[in-house]
mmCIF file of C-alpha atoms and ligand atoms in Angstrom:
data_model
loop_
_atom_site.group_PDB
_atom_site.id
_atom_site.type_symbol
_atom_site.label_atom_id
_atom_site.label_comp_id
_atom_site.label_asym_id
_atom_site.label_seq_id
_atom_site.Cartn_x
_atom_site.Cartn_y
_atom_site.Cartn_z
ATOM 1 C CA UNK A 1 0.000 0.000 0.000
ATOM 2 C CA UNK A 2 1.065 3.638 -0.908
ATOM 3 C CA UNK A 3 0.303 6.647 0.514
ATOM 4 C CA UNK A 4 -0.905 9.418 -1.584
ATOM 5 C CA UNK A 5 1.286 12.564 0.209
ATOM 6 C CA UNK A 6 -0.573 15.645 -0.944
ATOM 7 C CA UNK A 7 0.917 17.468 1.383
ATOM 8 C CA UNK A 8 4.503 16.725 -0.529
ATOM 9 C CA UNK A 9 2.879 17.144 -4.236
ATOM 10 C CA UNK A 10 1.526 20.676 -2.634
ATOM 11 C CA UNK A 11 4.715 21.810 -1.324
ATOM 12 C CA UNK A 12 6.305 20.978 -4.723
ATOM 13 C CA UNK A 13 3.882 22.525 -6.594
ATOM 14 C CA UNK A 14 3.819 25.963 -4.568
ATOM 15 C CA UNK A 15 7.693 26.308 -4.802
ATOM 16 C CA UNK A 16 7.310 25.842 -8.790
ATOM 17 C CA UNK A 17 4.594 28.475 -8.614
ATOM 18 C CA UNK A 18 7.112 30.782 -6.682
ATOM 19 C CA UNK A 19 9.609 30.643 -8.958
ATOM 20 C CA UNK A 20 6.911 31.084 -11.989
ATOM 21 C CA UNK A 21 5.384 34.097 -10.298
ATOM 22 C CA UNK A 22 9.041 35.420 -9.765
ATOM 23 C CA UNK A 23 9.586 35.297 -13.898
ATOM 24 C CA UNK A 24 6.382 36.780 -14.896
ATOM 25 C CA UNK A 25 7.247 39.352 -12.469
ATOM 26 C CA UNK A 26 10.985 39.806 -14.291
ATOM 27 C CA UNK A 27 9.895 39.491 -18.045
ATOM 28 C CA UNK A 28 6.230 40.794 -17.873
ATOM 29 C CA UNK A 29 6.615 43.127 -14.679
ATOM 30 C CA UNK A 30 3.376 41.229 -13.680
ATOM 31 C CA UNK A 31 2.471 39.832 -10.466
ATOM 32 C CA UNK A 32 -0.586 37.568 -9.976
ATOM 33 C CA UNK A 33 -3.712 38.857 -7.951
ATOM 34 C CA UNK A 34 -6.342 36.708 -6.167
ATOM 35 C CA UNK A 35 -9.144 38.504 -4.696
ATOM 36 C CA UNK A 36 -11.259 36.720 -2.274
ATOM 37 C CA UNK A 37 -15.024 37.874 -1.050
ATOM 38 C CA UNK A 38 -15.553 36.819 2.630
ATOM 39 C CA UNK A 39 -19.169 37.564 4.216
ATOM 40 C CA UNK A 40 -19.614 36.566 7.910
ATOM 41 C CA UNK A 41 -17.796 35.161 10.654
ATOM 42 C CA UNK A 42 -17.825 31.482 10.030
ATOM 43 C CA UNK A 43 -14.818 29.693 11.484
ATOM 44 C CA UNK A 44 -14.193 27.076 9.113
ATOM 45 C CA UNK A 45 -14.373 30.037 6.515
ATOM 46 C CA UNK A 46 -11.940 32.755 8.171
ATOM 47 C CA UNK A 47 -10.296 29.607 8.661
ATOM 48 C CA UNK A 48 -9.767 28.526 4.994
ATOM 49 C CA UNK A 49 -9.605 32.248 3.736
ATOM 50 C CA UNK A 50 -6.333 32.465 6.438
ATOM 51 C CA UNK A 51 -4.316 29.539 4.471
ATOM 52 C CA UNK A 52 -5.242 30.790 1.237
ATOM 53 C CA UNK A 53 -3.721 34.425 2.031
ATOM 54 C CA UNK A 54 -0.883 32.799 3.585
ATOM 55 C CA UNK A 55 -0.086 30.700 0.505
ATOM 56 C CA UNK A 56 -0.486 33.675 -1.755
ATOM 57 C CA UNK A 57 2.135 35.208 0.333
ATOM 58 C CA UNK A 58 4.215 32.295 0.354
ATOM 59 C CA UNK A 59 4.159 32.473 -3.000
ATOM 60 C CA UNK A 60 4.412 36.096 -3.963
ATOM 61 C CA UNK A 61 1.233 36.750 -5.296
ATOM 62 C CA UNK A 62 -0.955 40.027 -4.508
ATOM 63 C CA UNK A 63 -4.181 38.933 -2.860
ATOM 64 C CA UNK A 64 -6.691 40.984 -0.785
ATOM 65 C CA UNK A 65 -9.712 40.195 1.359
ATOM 66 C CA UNK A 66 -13.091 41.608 1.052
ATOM 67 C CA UNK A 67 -14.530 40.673 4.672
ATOM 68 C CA UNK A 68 -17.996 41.970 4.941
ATOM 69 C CA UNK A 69 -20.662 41.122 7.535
ATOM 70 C CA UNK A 70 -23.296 38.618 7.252
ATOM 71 C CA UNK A 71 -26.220 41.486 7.168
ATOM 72 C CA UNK A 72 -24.111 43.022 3.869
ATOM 73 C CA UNK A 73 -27.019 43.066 1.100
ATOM 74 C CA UNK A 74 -26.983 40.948 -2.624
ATOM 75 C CA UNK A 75 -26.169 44.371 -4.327
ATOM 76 C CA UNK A 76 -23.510 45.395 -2.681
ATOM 77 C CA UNK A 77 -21.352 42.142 -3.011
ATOM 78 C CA UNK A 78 -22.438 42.305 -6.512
ATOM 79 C CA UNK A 79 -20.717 45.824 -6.709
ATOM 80 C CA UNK A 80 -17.754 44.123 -5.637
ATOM 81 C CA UNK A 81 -17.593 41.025 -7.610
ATOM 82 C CA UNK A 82 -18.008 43.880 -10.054
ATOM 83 C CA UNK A 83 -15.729 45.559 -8.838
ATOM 84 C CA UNK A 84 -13.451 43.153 -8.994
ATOM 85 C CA UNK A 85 -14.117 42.203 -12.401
ATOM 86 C CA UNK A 86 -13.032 45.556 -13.668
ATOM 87 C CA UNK A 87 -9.916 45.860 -11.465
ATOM 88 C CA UNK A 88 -6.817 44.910 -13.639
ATOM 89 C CA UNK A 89 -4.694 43.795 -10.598
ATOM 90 C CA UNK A 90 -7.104 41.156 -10.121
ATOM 91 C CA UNK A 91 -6.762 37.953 -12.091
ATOM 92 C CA UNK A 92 -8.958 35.210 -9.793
ATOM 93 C CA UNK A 93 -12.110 35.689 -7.937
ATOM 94 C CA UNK A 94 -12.726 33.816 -5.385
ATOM 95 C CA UNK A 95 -16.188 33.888 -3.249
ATOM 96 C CA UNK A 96 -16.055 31.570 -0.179
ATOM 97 C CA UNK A 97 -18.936 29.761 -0.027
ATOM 98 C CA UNK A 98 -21.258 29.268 2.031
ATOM 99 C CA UNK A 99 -22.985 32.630 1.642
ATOM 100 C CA UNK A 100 -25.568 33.416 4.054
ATOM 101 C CA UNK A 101 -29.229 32.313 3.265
ATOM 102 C CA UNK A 102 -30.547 35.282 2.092
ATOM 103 C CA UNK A 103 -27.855 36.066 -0.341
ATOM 104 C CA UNK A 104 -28.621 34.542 -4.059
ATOM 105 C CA UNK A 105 -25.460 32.072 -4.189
ATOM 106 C CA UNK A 106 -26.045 31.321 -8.073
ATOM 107 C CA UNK A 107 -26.258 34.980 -9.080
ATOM 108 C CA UNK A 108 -22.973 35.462 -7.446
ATOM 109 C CA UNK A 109 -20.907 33.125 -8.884
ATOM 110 C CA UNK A 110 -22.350 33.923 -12.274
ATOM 111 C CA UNK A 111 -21.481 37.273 -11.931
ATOM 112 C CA UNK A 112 -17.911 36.895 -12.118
ATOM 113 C CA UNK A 113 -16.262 36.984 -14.987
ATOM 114 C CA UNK A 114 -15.500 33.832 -16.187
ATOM 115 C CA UNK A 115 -11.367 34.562 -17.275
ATOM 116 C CA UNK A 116 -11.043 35.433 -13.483
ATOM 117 C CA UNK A 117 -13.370 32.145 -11.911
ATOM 118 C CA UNK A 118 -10.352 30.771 -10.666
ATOM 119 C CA UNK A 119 -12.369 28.318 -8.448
ATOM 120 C CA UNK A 120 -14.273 27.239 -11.829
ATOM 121 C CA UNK A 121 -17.527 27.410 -10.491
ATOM 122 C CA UNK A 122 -19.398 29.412 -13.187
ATOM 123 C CA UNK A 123 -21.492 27.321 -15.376
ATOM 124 C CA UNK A 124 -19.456 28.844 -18.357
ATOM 125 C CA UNK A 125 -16.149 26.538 -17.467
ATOM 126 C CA UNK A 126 -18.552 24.088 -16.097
ATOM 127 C CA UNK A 127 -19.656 23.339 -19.549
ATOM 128 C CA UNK A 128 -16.084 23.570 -20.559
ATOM 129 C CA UNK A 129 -15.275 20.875 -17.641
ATOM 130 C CA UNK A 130 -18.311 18.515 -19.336
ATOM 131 C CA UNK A 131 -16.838 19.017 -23.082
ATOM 132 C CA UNK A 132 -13.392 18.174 -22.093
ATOM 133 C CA UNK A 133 -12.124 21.490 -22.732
ATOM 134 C CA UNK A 134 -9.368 23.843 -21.053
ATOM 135 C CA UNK A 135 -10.723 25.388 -18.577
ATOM 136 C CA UNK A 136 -10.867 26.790 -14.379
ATOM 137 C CA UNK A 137 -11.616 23.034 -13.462
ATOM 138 C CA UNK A 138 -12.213 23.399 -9.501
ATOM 139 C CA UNK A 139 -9.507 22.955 -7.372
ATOM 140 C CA UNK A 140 -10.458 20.308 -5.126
ATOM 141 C CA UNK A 141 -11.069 17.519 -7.781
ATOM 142 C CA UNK A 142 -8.264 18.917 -9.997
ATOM 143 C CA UNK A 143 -5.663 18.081 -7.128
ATOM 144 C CA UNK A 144 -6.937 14.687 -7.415
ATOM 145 C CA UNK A 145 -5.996 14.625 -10.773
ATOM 146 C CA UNK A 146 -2.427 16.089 -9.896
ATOM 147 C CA UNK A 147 -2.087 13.826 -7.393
ATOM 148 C CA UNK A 148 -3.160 10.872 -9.245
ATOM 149 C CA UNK A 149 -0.423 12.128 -12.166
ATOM 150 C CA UNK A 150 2.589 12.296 -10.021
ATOM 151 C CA UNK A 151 1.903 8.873 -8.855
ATOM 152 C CA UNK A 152 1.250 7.794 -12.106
ATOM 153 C CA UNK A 153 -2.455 6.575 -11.764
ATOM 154 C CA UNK A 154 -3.662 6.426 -15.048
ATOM 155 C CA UNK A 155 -7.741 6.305 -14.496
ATOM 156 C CA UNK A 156 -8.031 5.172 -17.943
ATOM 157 C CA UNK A 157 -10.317 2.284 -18.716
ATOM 158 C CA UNK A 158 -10.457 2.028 -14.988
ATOM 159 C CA UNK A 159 -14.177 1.702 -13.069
ATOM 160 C CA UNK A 160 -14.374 4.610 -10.924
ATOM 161 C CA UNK A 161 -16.862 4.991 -7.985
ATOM 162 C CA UNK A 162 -17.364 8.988 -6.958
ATOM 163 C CA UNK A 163 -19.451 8.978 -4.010
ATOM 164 C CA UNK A 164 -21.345 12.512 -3.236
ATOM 165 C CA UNK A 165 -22.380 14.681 -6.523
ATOM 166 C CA UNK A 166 -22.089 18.265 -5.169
ATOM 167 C CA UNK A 167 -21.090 21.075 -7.749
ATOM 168 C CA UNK A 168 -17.794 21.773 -6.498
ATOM 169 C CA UNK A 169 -16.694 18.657 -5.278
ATOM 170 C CA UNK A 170 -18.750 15.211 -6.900
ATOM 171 C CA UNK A 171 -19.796 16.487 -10.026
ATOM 172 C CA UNK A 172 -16.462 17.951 -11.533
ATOM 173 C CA UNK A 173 -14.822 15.122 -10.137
ATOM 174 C CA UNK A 174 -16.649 12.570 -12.007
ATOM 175 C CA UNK A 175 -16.084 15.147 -15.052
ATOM 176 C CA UNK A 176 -12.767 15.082 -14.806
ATOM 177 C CA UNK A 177 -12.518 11.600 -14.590
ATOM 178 C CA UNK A 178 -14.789 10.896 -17.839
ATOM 179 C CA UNK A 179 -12.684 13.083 -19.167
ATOM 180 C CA UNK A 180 -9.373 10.870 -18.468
ATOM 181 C CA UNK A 181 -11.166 8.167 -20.212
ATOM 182 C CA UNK A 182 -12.397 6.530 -17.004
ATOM 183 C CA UNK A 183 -16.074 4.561 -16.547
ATOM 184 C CA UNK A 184 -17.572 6.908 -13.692
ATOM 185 C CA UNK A 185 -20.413 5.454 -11.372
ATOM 186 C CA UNK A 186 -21.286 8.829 -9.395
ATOM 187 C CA UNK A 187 -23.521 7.659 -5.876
ATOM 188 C CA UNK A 188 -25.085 10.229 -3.778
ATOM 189 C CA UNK A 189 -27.749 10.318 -0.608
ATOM 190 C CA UNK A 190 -30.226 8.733 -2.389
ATOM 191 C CA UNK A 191 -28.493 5.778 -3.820
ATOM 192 C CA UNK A 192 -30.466 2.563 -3.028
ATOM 193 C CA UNK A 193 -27.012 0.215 -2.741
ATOM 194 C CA UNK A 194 -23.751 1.903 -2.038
ATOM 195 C CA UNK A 195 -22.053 -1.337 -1.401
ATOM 196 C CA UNK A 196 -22.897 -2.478 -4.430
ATOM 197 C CA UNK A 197 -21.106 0.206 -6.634
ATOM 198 C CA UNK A 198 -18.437 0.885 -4.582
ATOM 199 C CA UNK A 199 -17.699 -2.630 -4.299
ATOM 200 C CA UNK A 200 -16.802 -3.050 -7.887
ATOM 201 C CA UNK A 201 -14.647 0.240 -8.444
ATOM 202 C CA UNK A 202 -11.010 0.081 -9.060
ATOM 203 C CA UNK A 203 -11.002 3.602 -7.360
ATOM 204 C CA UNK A 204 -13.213 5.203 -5.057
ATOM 205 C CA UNK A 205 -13.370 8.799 -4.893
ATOM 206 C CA UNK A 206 -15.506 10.393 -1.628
ATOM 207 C CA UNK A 207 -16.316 13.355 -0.676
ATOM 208 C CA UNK A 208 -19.343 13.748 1.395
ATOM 209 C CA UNK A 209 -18.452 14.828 4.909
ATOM 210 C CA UNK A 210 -19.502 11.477 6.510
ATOM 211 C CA UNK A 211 -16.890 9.875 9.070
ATOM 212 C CA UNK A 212 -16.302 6.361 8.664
ATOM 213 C CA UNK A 213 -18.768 5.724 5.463
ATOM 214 C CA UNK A 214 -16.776 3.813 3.285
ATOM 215 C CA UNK A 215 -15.986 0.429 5.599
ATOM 216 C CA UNK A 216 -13.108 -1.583 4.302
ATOM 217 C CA UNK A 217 -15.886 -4.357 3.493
ATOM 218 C CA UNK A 218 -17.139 -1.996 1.049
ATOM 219 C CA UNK A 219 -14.317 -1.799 -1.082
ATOM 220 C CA UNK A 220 -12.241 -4.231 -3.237
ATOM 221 C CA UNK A 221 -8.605 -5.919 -2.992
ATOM 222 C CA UNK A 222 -6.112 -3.394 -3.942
ATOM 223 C CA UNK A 223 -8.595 -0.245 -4.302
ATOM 224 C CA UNK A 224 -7.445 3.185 -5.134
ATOM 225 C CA UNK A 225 -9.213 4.926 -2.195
ATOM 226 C CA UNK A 226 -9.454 9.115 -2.770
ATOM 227 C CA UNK A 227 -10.842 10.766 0.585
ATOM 228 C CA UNK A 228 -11.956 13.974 0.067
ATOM 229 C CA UNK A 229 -13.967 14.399 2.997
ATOM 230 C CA UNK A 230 -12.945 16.356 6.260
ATOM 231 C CA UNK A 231 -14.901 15.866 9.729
ATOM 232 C CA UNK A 232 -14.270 17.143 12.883
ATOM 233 C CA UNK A 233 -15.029 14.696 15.715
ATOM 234 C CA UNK A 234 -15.958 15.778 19.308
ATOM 235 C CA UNK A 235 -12.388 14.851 20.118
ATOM 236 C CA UNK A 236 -11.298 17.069 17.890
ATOM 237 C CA UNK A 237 -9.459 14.671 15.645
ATOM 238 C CA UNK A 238 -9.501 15.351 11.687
ATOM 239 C CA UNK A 239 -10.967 11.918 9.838
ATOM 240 C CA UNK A 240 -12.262 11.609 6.035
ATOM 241 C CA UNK A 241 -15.070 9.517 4.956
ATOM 242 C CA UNK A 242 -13.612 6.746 4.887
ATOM 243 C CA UNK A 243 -12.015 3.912 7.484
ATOM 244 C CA UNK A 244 -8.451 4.928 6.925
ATOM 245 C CA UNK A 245 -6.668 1.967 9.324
ATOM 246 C CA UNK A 246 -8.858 -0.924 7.944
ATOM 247 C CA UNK A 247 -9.143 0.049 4.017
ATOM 248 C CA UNK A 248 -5.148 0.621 4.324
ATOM 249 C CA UNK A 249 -5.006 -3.249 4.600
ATOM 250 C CA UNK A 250 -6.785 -3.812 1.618
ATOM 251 C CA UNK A 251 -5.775 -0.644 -0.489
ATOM 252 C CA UNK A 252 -2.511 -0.386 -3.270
ATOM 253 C CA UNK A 253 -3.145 3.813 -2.415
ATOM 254 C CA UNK A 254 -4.816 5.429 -0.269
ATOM 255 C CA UNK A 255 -4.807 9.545 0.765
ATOM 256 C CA UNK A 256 -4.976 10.521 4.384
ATOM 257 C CA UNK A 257 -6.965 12.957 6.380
ATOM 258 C CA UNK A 258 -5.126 15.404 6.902
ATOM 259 C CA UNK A 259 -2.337 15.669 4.361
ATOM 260 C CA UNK A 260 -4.433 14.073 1.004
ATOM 261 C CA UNK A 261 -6.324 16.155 -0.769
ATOM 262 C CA UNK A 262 -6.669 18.727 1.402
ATOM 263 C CA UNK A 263 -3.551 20.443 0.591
ATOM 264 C CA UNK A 264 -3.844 20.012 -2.948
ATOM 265 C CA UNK A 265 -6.624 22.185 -2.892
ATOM 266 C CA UNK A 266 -5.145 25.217 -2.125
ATOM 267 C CA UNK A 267 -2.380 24.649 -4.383
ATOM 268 C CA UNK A 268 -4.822 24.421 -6.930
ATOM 269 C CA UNK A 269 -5.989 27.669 -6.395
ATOM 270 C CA UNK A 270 -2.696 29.109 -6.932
ATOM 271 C CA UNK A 271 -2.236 26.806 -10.194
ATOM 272 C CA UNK A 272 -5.482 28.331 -11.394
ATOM 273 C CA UNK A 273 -4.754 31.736 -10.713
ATOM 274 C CA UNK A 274 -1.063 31.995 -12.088
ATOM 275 C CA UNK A 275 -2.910 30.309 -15.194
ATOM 276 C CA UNK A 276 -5.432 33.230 -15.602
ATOM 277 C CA UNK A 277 -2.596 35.780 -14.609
ATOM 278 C CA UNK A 278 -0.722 34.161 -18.367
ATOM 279 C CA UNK A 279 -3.845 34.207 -19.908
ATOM 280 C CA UNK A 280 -4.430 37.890 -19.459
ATOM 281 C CA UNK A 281 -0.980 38.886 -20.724
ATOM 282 C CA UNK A 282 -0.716 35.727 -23.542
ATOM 283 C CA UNK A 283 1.929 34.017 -22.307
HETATM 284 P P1 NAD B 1 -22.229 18.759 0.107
HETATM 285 O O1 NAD B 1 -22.968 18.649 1.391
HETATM 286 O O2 NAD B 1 -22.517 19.902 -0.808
HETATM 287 O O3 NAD B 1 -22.483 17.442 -0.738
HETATM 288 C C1 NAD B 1 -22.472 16.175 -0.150
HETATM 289 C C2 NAD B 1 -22.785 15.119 -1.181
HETATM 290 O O4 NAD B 1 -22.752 13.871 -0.527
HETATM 291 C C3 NAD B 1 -24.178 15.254 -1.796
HETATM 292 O O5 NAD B 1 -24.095 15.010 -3.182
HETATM 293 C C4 NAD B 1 -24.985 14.136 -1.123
HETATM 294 O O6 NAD B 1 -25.990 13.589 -1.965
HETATM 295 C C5 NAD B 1 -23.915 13.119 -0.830
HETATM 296 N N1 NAD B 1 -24.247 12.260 0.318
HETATM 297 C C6 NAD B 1 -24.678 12.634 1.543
HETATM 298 N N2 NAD B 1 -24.884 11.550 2.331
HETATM 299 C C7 NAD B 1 -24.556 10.476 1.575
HETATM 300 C C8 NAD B 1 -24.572 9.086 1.827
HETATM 301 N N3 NAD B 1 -24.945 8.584 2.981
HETATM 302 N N4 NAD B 1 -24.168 8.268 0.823
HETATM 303 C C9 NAD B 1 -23.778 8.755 -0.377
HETATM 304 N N5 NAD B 1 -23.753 10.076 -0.663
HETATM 305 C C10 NAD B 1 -24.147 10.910 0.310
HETATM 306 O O7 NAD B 1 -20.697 18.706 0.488
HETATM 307 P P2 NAD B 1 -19.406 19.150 -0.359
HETATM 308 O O8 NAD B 1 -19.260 20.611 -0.317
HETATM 309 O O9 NAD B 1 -19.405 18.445 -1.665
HETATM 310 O O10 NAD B 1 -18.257 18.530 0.556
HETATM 311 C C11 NAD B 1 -18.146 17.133 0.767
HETATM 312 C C12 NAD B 1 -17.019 16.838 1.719
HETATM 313 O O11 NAD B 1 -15.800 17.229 1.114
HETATM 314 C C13 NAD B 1 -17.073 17.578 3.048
HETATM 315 O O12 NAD B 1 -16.549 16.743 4.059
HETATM 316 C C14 NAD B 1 -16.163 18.758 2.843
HETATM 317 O O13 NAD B 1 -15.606 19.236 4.057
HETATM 318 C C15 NAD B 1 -15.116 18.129 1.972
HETATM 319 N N6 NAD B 1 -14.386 19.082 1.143
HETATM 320 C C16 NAD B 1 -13.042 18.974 1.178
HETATM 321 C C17 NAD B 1 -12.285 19.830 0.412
HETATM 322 C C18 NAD B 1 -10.795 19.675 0.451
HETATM 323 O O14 NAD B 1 -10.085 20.619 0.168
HETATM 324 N N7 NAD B 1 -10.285 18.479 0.757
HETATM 325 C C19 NAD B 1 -12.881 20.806 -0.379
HETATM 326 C C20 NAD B 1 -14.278 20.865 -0.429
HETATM 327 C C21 NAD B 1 -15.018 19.982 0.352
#
């Protein structure tokens, strides 16, 4: 059994960023922005907004913060996103989701420009996910695919179980996937036999926020087991979906909680946004 060190791959990955950034910077006299809309005081949120700022800095990209308060109104985070679009510093948007109820989630995201959707959550590179062309793929499922390269897991021809089908995790995972030429069973909440698909799959991907719901008794002989998942427990301990200790017996690779996919994400985000920040000068 191997483990699947995203924490390594992200490490790599950033310092090749920072030396990228540093030569745009030298030939183009260009330095990539991330802007990143904040509303409320959720901790998991200021949380993740924190190690995203941090690994801009670490990095050397510019990247501000627009914290506003849960009560802020639908216009005037539209004015920023706006706002945002227009400013040429600025080369990813990124909203942190969840908004609060009464803001109109779908009208956000689809207000930012899609060049700058460095998350890839607009239904514009959505579509482009689906037809298998280049696009802001988002970054959670794309550092699967990173991670699955540098260990050089081909998913081709391979039967792939994605369990949970939300629209930044499940569903661009399974995309991505399809499009590396894999057969993609995607299982959510209302799937009448979980066993049953999982069972089969020569990888499972989760990512539902479930401790312990893929059981090692659930999975095949040598599985490729992707856990996206992160749960807090009372004891404060970070777990995935699945049962780590037992499916490591039966698994050739397997990611851990922390230090899988969970890095990967962020260095995805940087990935993305050095992209757009070439796009916007052609290079
Ligand atoms: P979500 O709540 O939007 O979606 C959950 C999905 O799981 C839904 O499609 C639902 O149908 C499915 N589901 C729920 N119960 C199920 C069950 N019993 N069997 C099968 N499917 C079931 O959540 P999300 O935003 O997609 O996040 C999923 C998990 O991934 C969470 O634990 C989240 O913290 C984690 N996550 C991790 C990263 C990362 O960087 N590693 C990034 C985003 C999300």
């Amino acid at each position: 059994m191997q483990i699947l060190d995203g924490k390594k791959l992200s490490q790599k990955i950033k310092s090749q960023i920072k030396s990228q950034t540093k030569e745009l910077k030298e030939k183009y006299n260009i330095v990539p922005g991330l802007a990143v809309v904040l509303v409320g005081d959720d901790p998991a949120s200021l949380t993740y907004v924190k190690m995203k700022e941090k690994a801009c800095k670490e990095v050397g990209f510019y990247s501000i913060v627009h914290h506003m308060p849960e009560s802020i109104s639908q216009q005037e985070i539209e004015e920023t996103i706006k706002m945002m679009n227009q400013n040429p510093n600025i080369d990813g948007i990124l909203v942190q989701l969840p908004l609060p109820s009464h803001i109109d989630t779908t009208k956000i995201l689809e207000l930012i420009n899609p060049t700058k959707d460095v998350d890839g959550f607009h239904p514009y590179n959505f579509g482009r996910l689906m037809q298998g062309l280049d696009t802001f793929a988002p970054c959670t499922p794309l550092g699967v695919i990173e991670l699955l390269k540098e260990y050089r897991i081909d998913p081709k021809g391979m039967d792939v179980c994605v369990v949970g089908a939300s629209n930044i995790v499940g569903k661009p995972m399974a995309a991505l996937l399809l499009n590396a030429n894999a057969t993609v069973d995607i299982c959510h909440i209302y799937t009448k036999d979980l066993q049953s698909h999982t069972k089969k799959a020569d990888m499972v991907v989760v990512g539902v926020g479930k401790p312990n719901l893929i059981r090692a008794d659930m999975v095949k002989e040598g599985v490729i087991l992707i856990d996206i998942g992160i749960n807090r427990l009372p004891d404060g301990k970070l777990v995935g979906d699945a049962d780590f200790e037992a499916i490591s017996q039966k698994a050739s690779y397997i990611t851990p909680v922390p230090g899988g996919v969970g890095p990967m994400t962020i260095a995805m985000l940087l990935a993305n946004t050095i992209k757009a920040a070439r796009q916007r000068i052609g290079s």
